[in-house]
Short mmCIF file of C-alpha atoms and ligand atoms in Angstrom, two decimals:
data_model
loop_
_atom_site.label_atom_id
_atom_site.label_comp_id
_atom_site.label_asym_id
_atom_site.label_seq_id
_atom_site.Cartn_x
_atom_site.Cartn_y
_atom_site.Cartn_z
CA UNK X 1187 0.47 8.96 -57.71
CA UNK X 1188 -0.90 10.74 -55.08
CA UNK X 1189 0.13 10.62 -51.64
CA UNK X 1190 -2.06 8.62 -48.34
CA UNK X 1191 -2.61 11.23 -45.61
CA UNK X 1192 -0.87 8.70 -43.75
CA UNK X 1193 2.33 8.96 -45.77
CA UNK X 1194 2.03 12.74 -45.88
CA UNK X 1195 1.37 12.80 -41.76
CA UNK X 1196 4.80 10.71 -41.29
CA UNK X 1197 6.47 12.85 -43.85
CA UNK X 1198 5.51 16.18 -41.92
CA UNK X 1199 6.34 14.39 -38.79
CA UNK X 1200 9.68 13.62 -39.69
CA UNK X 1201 10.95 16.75 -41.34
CA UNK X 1202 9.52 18.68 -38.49
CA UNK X 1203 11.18 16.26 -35.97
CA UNK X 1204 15.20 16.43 -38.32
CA UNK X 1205 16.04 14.09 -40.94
CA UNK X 1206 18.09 11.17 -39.33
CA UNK X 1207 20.93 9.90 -40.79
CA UNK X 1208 22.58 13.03 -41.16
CA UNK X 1209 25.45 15.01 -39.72
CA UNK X 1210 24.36 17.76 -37.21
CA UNK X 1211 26.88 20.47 -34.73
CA UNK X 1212 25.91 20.14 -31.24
CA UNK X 1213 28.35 21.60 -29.56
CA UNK X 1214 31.47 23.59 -29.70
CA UNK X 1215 34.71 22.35 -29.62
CA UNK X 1216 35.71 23.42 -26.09
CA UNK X 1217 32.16 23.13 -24.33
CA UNK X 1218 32.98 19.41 -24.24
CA UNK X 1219 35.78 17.98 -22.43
CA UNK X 1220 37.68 15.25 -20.24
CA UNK X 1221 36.40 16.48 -16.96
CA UNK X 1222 32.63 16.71 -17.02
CA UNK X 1223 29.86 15.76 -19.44
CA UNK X 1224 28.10 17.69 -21.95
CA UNK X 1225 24.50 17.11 -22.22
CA UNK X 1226 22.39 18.55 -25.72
CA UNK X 1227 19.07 17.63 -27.24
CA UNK X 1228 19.34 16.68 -30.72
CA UNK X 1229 16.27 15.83 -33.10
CA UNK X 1230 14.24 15.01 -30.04
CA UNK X 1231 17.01 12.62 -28.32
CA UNK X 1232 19.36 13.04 -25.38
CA UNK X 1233 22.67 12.77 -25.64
CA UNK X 1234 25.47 13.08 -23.66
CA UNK X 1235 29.34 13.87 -25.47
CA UNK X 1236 32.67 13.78 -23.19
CA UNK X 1237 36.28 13.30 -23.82
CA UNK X 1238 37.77 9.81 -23.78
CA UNK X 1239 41.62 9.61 -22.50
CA UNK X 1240 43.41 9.96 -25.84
CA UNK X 1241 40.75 13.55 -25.90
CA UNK X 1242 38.50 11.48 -28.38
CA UNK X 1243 34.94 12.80 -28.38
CA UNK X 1244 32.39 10.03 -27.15
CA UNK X 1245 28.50 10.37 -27.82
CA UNK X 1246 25.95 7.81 -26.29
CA UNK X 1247 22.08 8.46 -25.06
CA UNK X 1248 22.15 10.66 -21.81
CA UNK X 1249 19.95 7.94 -20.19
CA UNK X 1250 21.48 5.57 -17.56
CA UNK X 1251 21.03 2.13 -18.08
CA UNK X 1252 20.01 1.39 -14.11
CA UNK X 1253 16.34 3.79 -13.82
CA UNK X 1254 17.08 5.95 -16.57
CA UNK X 1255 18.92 9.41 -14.61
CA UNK X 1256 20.71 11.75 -16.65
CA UNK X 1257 24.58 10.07 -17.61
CA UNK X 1258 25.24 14.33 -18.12
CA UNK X 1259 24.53 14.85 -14.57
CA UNK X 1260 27.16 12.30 -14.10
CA UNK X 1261 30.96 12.46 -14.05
CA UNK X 1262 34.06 11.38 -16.04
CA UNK X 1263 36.53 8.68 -14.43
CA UNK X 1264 39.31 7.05 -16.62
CA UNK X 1265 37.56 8.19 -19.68
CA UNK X 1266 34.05 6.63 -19.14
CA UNK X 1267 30.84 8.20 -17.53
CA UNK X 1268 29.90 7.23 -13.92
CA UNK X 1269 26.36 7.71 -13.20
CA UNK X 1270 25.60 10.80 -10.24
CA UNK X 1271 22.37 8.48 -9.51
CA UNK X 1272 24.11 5.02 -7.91
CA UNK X 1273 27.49 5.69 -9.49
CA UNK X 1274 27.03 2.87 -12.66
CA UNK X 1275 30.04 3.33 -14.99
CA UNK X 1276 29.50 3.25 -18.48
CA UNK X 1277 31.91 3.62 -21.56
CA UNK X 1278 31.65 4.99 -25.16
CA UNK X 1279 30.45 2.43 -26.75
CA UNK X 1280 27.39 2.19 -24.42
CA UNK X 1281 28.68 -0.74 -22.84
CA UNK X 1282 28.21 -0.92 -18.67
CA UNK X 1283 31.74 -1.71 -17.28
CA UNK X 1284 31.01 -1.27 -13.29
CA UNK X 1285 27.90 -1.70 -11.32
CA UNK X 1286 30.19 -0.22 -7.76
CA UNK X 1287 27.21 -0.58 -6.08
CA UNK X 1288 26.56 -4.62 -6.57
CA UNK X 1289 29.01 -6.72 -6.80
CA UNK X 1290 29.11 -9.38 -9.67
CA UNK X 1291 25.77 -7.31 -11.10
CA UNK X 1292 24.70 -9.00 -14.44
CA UNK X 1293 24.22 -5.63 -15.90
CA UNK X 1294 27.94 -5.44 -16.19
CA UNK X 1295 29.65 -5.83 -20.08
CA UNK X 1296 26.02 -5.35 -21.07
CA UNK X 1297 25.51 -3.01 -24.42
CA UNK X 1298 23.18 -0.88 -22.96
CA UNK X 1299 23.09 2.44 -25.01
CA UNK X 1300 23.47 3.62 -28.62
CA UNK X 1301 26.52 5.41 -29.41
CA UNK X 1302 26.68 7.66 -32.27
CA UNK X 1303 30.07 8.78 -34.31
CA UNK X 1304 31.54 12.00 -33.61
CA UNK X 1305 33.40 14.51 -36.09
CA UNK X 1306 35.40 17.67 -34.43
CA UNK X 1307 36.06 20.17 -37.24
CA UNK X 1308 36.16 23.77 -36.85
CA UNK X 1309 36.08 24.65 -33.52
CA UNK X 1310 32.50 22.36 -33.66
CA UNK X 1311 31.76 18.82 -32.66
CA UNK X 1312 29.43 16.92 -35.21
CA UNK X 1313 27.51 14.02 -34.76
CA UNK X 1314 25.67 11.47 -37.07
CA UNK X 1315 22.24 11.15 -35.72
CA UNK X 1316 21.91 7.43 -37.37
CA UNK X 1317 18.51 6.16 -37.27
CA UNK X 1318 20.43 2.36 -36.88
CA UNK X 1319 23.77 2.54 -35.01
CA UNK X 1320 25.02 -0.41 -38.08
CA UNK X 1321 24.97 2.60 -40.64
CA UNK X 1322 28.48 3.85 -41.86
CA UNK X 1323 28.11 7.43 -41.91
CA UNK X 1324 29.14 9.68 -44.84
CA UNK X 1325 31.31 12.23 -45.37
CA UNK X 1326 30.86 15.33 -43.33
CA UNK X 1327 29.49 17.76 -45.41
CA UNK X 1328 31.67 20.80 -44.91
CA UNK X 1329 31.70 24.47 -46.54
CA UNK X 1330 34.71 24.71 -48.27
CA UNK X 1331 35.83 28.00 -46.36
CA UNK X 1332 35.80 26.35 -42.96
CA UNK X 1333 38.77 24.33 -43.93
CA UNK X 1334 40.01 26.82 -46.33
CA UNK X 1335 43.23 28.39 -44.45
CA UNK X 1336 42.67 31.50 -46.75
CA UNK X 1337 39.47 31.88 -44.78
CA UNK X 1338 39.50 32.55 -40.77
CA UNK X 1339 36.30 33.19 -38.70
CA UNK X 1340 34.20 32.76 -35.26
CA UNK X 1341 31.88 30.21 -34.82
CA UNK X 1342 28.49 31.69 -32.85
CA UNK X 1343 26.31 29.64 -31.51
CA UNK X 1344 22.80 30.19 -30.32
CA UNK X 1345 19.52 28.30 -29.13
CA UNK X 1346 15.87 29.48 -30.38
CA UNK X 1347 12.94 28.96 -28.84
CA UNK X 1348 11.71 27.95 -32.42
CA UNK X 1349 11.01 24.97 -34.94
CA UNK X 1350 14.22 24.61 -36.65
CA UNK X 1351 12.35 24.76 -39.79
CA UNK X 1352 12.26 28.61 -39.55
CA UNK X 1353 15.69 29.04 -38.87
CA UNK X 1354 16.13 27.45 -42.29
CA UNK X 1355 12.89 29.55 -43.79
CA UNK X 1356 14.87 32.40 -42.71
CA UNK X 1357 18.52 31.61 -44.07
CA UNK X 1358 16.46 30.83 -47.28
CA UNK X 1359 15.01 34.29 -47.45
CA UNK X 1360 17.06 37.24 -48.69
CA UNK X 1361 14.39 39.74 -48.83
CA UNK X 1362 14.05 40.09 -45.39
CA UNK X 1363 17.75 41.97 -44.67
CA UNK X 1364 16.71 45.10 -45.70
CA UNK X 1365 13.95 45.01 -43.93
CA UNK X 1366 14.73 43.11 -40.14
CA UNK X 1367 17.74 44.77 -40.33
CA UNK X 1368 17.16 48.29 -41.54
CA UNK X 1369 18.89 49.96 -38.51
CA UNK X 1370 21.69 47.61 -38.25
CA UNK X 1371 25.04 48.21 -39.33
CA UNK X 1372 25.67 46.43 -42.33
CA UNK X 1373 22.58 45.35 -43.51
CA UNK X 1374 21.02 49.15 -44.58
CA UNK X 1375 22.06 49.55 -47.96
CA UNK X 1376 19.69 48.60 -51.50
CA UNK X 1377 16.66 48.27 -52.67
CA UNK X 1378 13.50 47.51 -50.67
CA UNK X 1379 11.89 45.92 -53.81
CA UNK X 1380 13.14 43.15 -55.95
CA UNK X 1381 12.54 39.65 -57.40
CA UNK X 1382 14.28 36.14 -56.83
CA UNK X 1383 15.52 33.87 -59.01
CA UNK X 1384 16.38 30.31 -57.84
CA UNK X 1385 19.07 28.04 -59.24
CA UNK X 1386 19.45 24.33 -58.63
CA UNK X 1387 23.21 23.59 -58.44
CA UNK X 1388 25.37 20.04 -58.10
CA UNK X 1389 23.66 19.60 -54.67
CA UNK X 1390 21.72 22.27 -53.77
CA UNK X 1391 20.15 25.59 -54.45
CA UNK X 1392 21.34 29.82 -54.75
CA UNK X 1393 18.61 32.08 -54.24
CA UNK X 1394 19.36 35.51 -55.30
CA UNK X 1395 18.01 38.75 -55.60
CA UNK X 1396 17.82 40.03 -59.80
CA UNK X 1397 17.88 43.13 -59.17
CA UNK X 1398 21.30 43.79 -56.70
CA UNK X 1399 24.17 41.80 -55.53
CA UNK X 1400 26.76 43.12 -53.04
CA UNK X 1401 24.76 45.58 -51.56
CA UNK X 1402 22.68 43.72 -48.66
CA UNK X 1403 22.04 40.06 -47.81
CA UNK X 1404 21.59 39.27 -51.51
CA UNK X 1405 21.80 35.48 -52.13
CA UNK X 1406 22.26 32.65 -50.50
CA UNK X 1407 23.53 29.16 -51.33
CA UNK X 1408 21.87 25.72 -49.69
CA UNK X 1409 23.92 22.82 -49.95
CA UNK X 1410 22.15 19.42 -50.03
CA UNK X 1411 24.74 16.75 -50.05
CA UNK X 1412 23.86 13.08 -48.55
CA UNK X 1413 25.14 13.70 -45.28
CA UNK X 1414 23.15 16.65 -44.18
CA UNK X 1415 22.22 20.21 -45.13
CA UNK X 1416 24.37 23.75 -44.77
CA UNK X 1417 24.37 26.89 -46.58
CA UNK X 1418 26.28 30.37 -46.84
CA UNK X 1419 25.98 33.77 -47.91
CA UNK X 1420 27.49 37.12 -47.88
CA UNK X 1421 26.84 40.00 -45.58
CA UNK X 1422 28.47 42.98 -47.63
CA UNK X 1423 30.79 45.05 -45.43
CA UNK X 1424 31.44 48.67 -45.37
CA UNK X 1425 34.72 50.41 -45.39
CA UNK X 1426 34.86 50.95 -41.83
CA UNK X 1427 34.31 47.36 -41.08
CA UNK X 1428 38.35 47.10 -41.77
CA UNK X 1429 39.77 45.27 -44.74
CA UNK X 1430 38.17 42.13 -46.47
CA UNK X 1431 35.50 43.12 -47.85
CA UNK X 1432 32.33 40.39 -47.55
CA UNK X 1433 31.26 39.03 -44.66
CA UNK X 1434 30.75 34.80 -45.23
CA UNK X 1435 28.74 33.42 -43.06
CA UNK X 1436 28.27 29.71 -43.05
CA UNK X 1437 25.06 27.62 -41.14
CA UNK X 1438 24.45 24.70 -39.87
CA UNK X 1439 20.92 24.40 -38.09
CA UNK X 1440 20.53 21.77 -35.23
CA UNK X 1441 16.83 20.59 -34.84
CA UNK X 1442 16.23 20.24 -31.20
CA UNK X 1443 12.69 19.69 -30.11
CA UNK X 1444 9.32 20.77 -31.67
CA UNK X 1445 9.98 24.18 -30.81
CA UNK X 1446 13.49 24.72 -30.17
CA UNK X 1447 16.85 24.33 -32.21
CA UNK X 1448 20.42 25.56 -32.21
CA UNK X 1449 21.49 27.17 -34.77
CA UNK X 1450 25.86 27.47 -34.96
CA UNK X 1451 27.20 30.83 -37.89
CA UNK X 1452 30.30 30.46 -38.55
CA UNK X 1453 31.52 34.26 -39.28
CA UNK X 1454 34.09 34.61 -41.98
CA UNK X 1455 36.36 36.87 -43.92
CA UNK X 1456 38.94 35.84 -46.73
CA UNK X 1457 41.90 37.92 -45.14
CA UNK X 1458 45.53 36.61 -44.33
CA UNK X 1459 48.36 37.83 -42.84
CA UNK X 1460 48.32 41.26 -41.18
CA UNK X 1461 44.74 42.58 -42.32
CA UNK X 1462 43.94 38.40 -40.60
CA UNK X 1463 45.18 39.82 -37.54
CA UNK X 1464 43.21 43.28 -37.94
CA UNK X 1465 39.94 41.33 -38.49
CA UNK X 1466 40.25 38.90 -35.79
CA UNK X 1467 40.99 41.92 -33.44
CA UNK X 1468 37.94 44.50 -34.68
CA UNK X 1469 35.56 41.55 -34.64
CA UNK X 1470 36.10 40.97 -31.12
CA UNK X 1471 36.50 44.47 -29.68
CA UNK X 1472 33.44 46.19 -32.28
CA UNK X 1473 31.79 43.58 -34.71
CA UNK X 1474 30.50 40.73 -33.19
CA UNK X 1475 28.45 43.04 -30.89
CA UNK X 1476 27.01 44.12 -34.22
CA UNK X 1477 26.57 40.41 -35.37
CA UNK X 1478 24.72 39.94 -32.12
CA UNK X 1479 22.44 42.36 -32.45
CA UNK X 1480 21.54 41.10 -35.76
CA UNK X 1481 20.67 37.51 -34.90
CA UNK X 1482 19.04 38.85 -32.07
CA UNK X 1483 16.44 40.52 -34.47
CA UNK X 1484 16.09 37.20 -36.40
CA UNK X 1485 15.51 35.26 -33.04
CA UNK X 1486 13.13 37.85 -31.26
CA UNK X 1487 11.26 37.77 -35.05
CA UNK X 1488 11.34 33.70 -35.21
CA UNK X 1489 10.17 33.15 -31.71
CA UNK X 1490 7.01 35.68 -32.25
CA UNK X 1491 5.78 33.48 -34.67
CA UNK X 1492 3.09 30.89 -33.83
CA UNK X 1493 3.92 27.36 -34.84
CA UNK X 1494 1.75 26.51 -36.84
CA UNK X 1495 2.13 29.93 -39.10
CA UNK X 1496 3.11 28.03 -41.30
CA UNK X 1497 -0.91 26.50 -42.19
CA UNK X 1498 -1.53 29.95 -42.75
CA UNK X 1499 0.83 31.53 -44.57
CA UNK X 1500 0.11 33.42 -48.31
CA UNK X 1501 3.30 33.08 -49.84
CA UNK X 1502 4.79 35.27 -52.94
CA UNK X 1503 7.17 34.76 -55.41
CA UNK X 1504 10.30 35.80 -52.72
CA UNK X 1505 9.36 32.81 -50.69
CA UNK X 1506 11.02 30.67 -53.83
CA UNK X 1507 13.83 29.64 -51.63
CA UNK X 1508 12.18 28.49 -49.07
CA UNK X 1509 9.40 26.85 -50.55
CA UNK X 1510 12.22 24.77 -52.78
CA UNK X 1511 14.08 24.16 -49.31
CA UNK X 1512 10.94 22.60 -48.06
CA UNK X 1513 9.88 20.54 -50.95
CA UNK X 1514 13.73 19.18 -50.89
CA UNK X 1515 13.21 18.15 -47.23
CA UNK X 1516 10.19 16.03 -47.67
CA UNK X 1517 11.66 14.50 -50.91
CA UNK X 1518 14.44 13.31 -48.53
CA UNK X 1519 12.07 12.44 -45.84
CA UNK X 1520 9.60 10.44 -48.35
CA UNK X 1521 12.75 8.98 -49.94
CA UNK X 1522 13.78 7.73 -46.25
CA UNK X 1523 10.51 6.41 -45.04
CA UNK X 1524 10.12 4.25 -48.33
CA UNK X 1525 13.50 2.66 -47.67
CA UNK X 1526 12.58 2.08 -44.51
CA UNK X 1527 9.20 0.39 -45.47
CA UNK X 1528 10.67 -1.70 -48.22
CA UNK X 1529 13.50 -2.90 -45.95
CA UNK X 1530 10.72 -3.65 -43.17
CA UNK X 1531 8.64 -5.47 -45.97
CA UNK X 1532 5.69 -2.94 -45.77
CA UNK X 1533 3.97 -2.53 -49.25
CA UNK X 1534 3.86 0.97 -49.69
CA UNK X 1535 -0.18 2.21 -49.45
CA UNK X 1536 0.58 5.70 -51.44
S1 FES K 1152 20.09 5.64 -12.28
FE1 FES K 1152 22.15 5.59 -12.84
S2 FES K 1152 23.07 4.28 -11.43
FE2 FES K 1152 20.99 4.34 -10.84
FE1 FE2 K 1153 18.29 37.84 -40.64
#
């Protein structure tokens, strides 16, 4: 049966806002710590993420309880966040333990905030962005090569000015290497003309080019697992790129606001022992400049377009990938909002 506009307007909304109950990077390991707060946007809500004293990441809302300042403007004392504003003290959980400024205030042991579970893996902090703070999250959906100890890497991160939903358009695109990237240094080689072919897999999808493998960005693999959405691909590596061969990279896209996201490339090569050592070293002293310079074009690219391109766009058969990745993202929205409806009691209109 056909959809209400209503359904389809919530459905839009939603996708374009980040599918809740999913696991999202906001941060890197080391950007958050025991001695001040870390403050990121993440599907349109505030948070703030510090160390507790056994160096347990805590997330809650970056909203203070009292008139609503910034908690990441704040400080950390014994573990819990003290407000800059009046100096209200307020622990992981979201619970107020001190009101310094008023003795015997009633706003003390209060549950004032959401908190929301935390994952460090990789050099990256994770967070469940539950839509009810009751809901056990799942397993953190991982690439295997990020806790592969045949694998070693750097995790990037960057924001763009841009709905998140591009960053994915783009990861879902291989046809657009060897042409963004013409002058860079690894992403030259092939073919300028091709076709796609799409393949669903256990959870997920590979989009690949028919016509060459191995000689640009060539295919790419979206994983689609309950707890959130990631996806890798190769970045074929010359010779004088040292020993290893491919480039993996591995992404994770963080929806921010309407127009702005952070997206986190993990940049890997399947090398141990001495050629590990010879990668780690070249990629800091020559490659990741090159990497750089390369995301950089994707950014700039992303950024130029208008928002709403997307109510415009003529799309042709190499836009497979991302026209699957978008269909799978309002299946999972649709699928959400009818839970949500039947568990409220609302007979669904569509
Ligand atoms: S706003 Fe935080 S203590 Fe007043
Ligand atoms: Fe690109």
């Amino acid at each position: 049966m056909a959809l209400s506009p209503e359904m389809k307007a919530r459905i839009e909304d939603r996708v374009n806002t980040g599918l809740p109950d999913h696991w999202y990077p906001v941060a890197k390991s080391v950007e958050v710590r025991a001695d001040a707060p870390y403050g990121v946007v993440a599907l349109g809500e505030k948070l703030v993420l510090w160390r507790d004293k056994t160096g347990k990441i805590r997330c809650i809302q970056d909203f203070c309880p009292h008139r609503g300042a910034p908690l990441s403007y704040g400080e950390v004392h014994a573990g819990n966040i003290a407000c800059r504003y009046h100096g209200l003290v307020i622990d992981g959980t979201g619970t107020v333990q001190e009101v310094p400024a008023m003795p015997d205030c009633p706003m003390e042991g209060r549950k004032a905030l959401r908190s929301f579970h935390v994952r460090e893996s990789s050099d990256a902090v994770f967070v469940f962005m539950s839509s009810n703070e009751e809901t056990e999250p799942p397993e953190l959906p991982l690439s295997p090569e990020l806790t592969d100890p045949d694998w070693t890497g750097f995790l990037c991160t960057a924001i763009w000015e841009v709905n998140y939903r591009y960053a994915l358009d783009n990861l879902a695109d291989p046809m657009h290497g060897c042409y963004l990237h013409a002058d860079s240094f690894t992403l030259a080689f092939g073919s300028k003309q091709d076709l796609l072919e799409l393949n669903n897999r256990d959870e997920g999808f590979r989009v690949a080019r028919v016509g060459q493998i191995g000689e640009n960005f060539d295919w790419v693999e979206f994983e689609t697992p309950e707890g959130g959405m990631y996806c890798h691909l190769d970045i074929p590596y010359p010779p004088a790129a040292g020993p290893g061969g491919n480039m993996r990279i591995v992404g994770y896209v963080l929806p921010m606001g309407p127009q702005k996201c952070k997206v986190f490339f993990w940049r890997m090569r399947k090398v141990q022992g001495f050629e590990r050592e010879s990668f780690r070293f070249l990629y800091r002293a020559q490659l990741e400049e090159n990497s750089w310079s390369v995301l950089e074009q994707d950014r700039v690219m992303l950024e130029g377009m208008a928002d709403h391109s997307r109510t415009r766009e003529m799309l042709y058969q190499h836009d497979i990938g991302l026209a699957h990745l978008r269909r799978a993202l309002n299946r999972t929205a649709r699928a959400q909002l009818e839970a949500e409806d039947a568990a409220a009691g609302v007979v669904a209109a569509q």
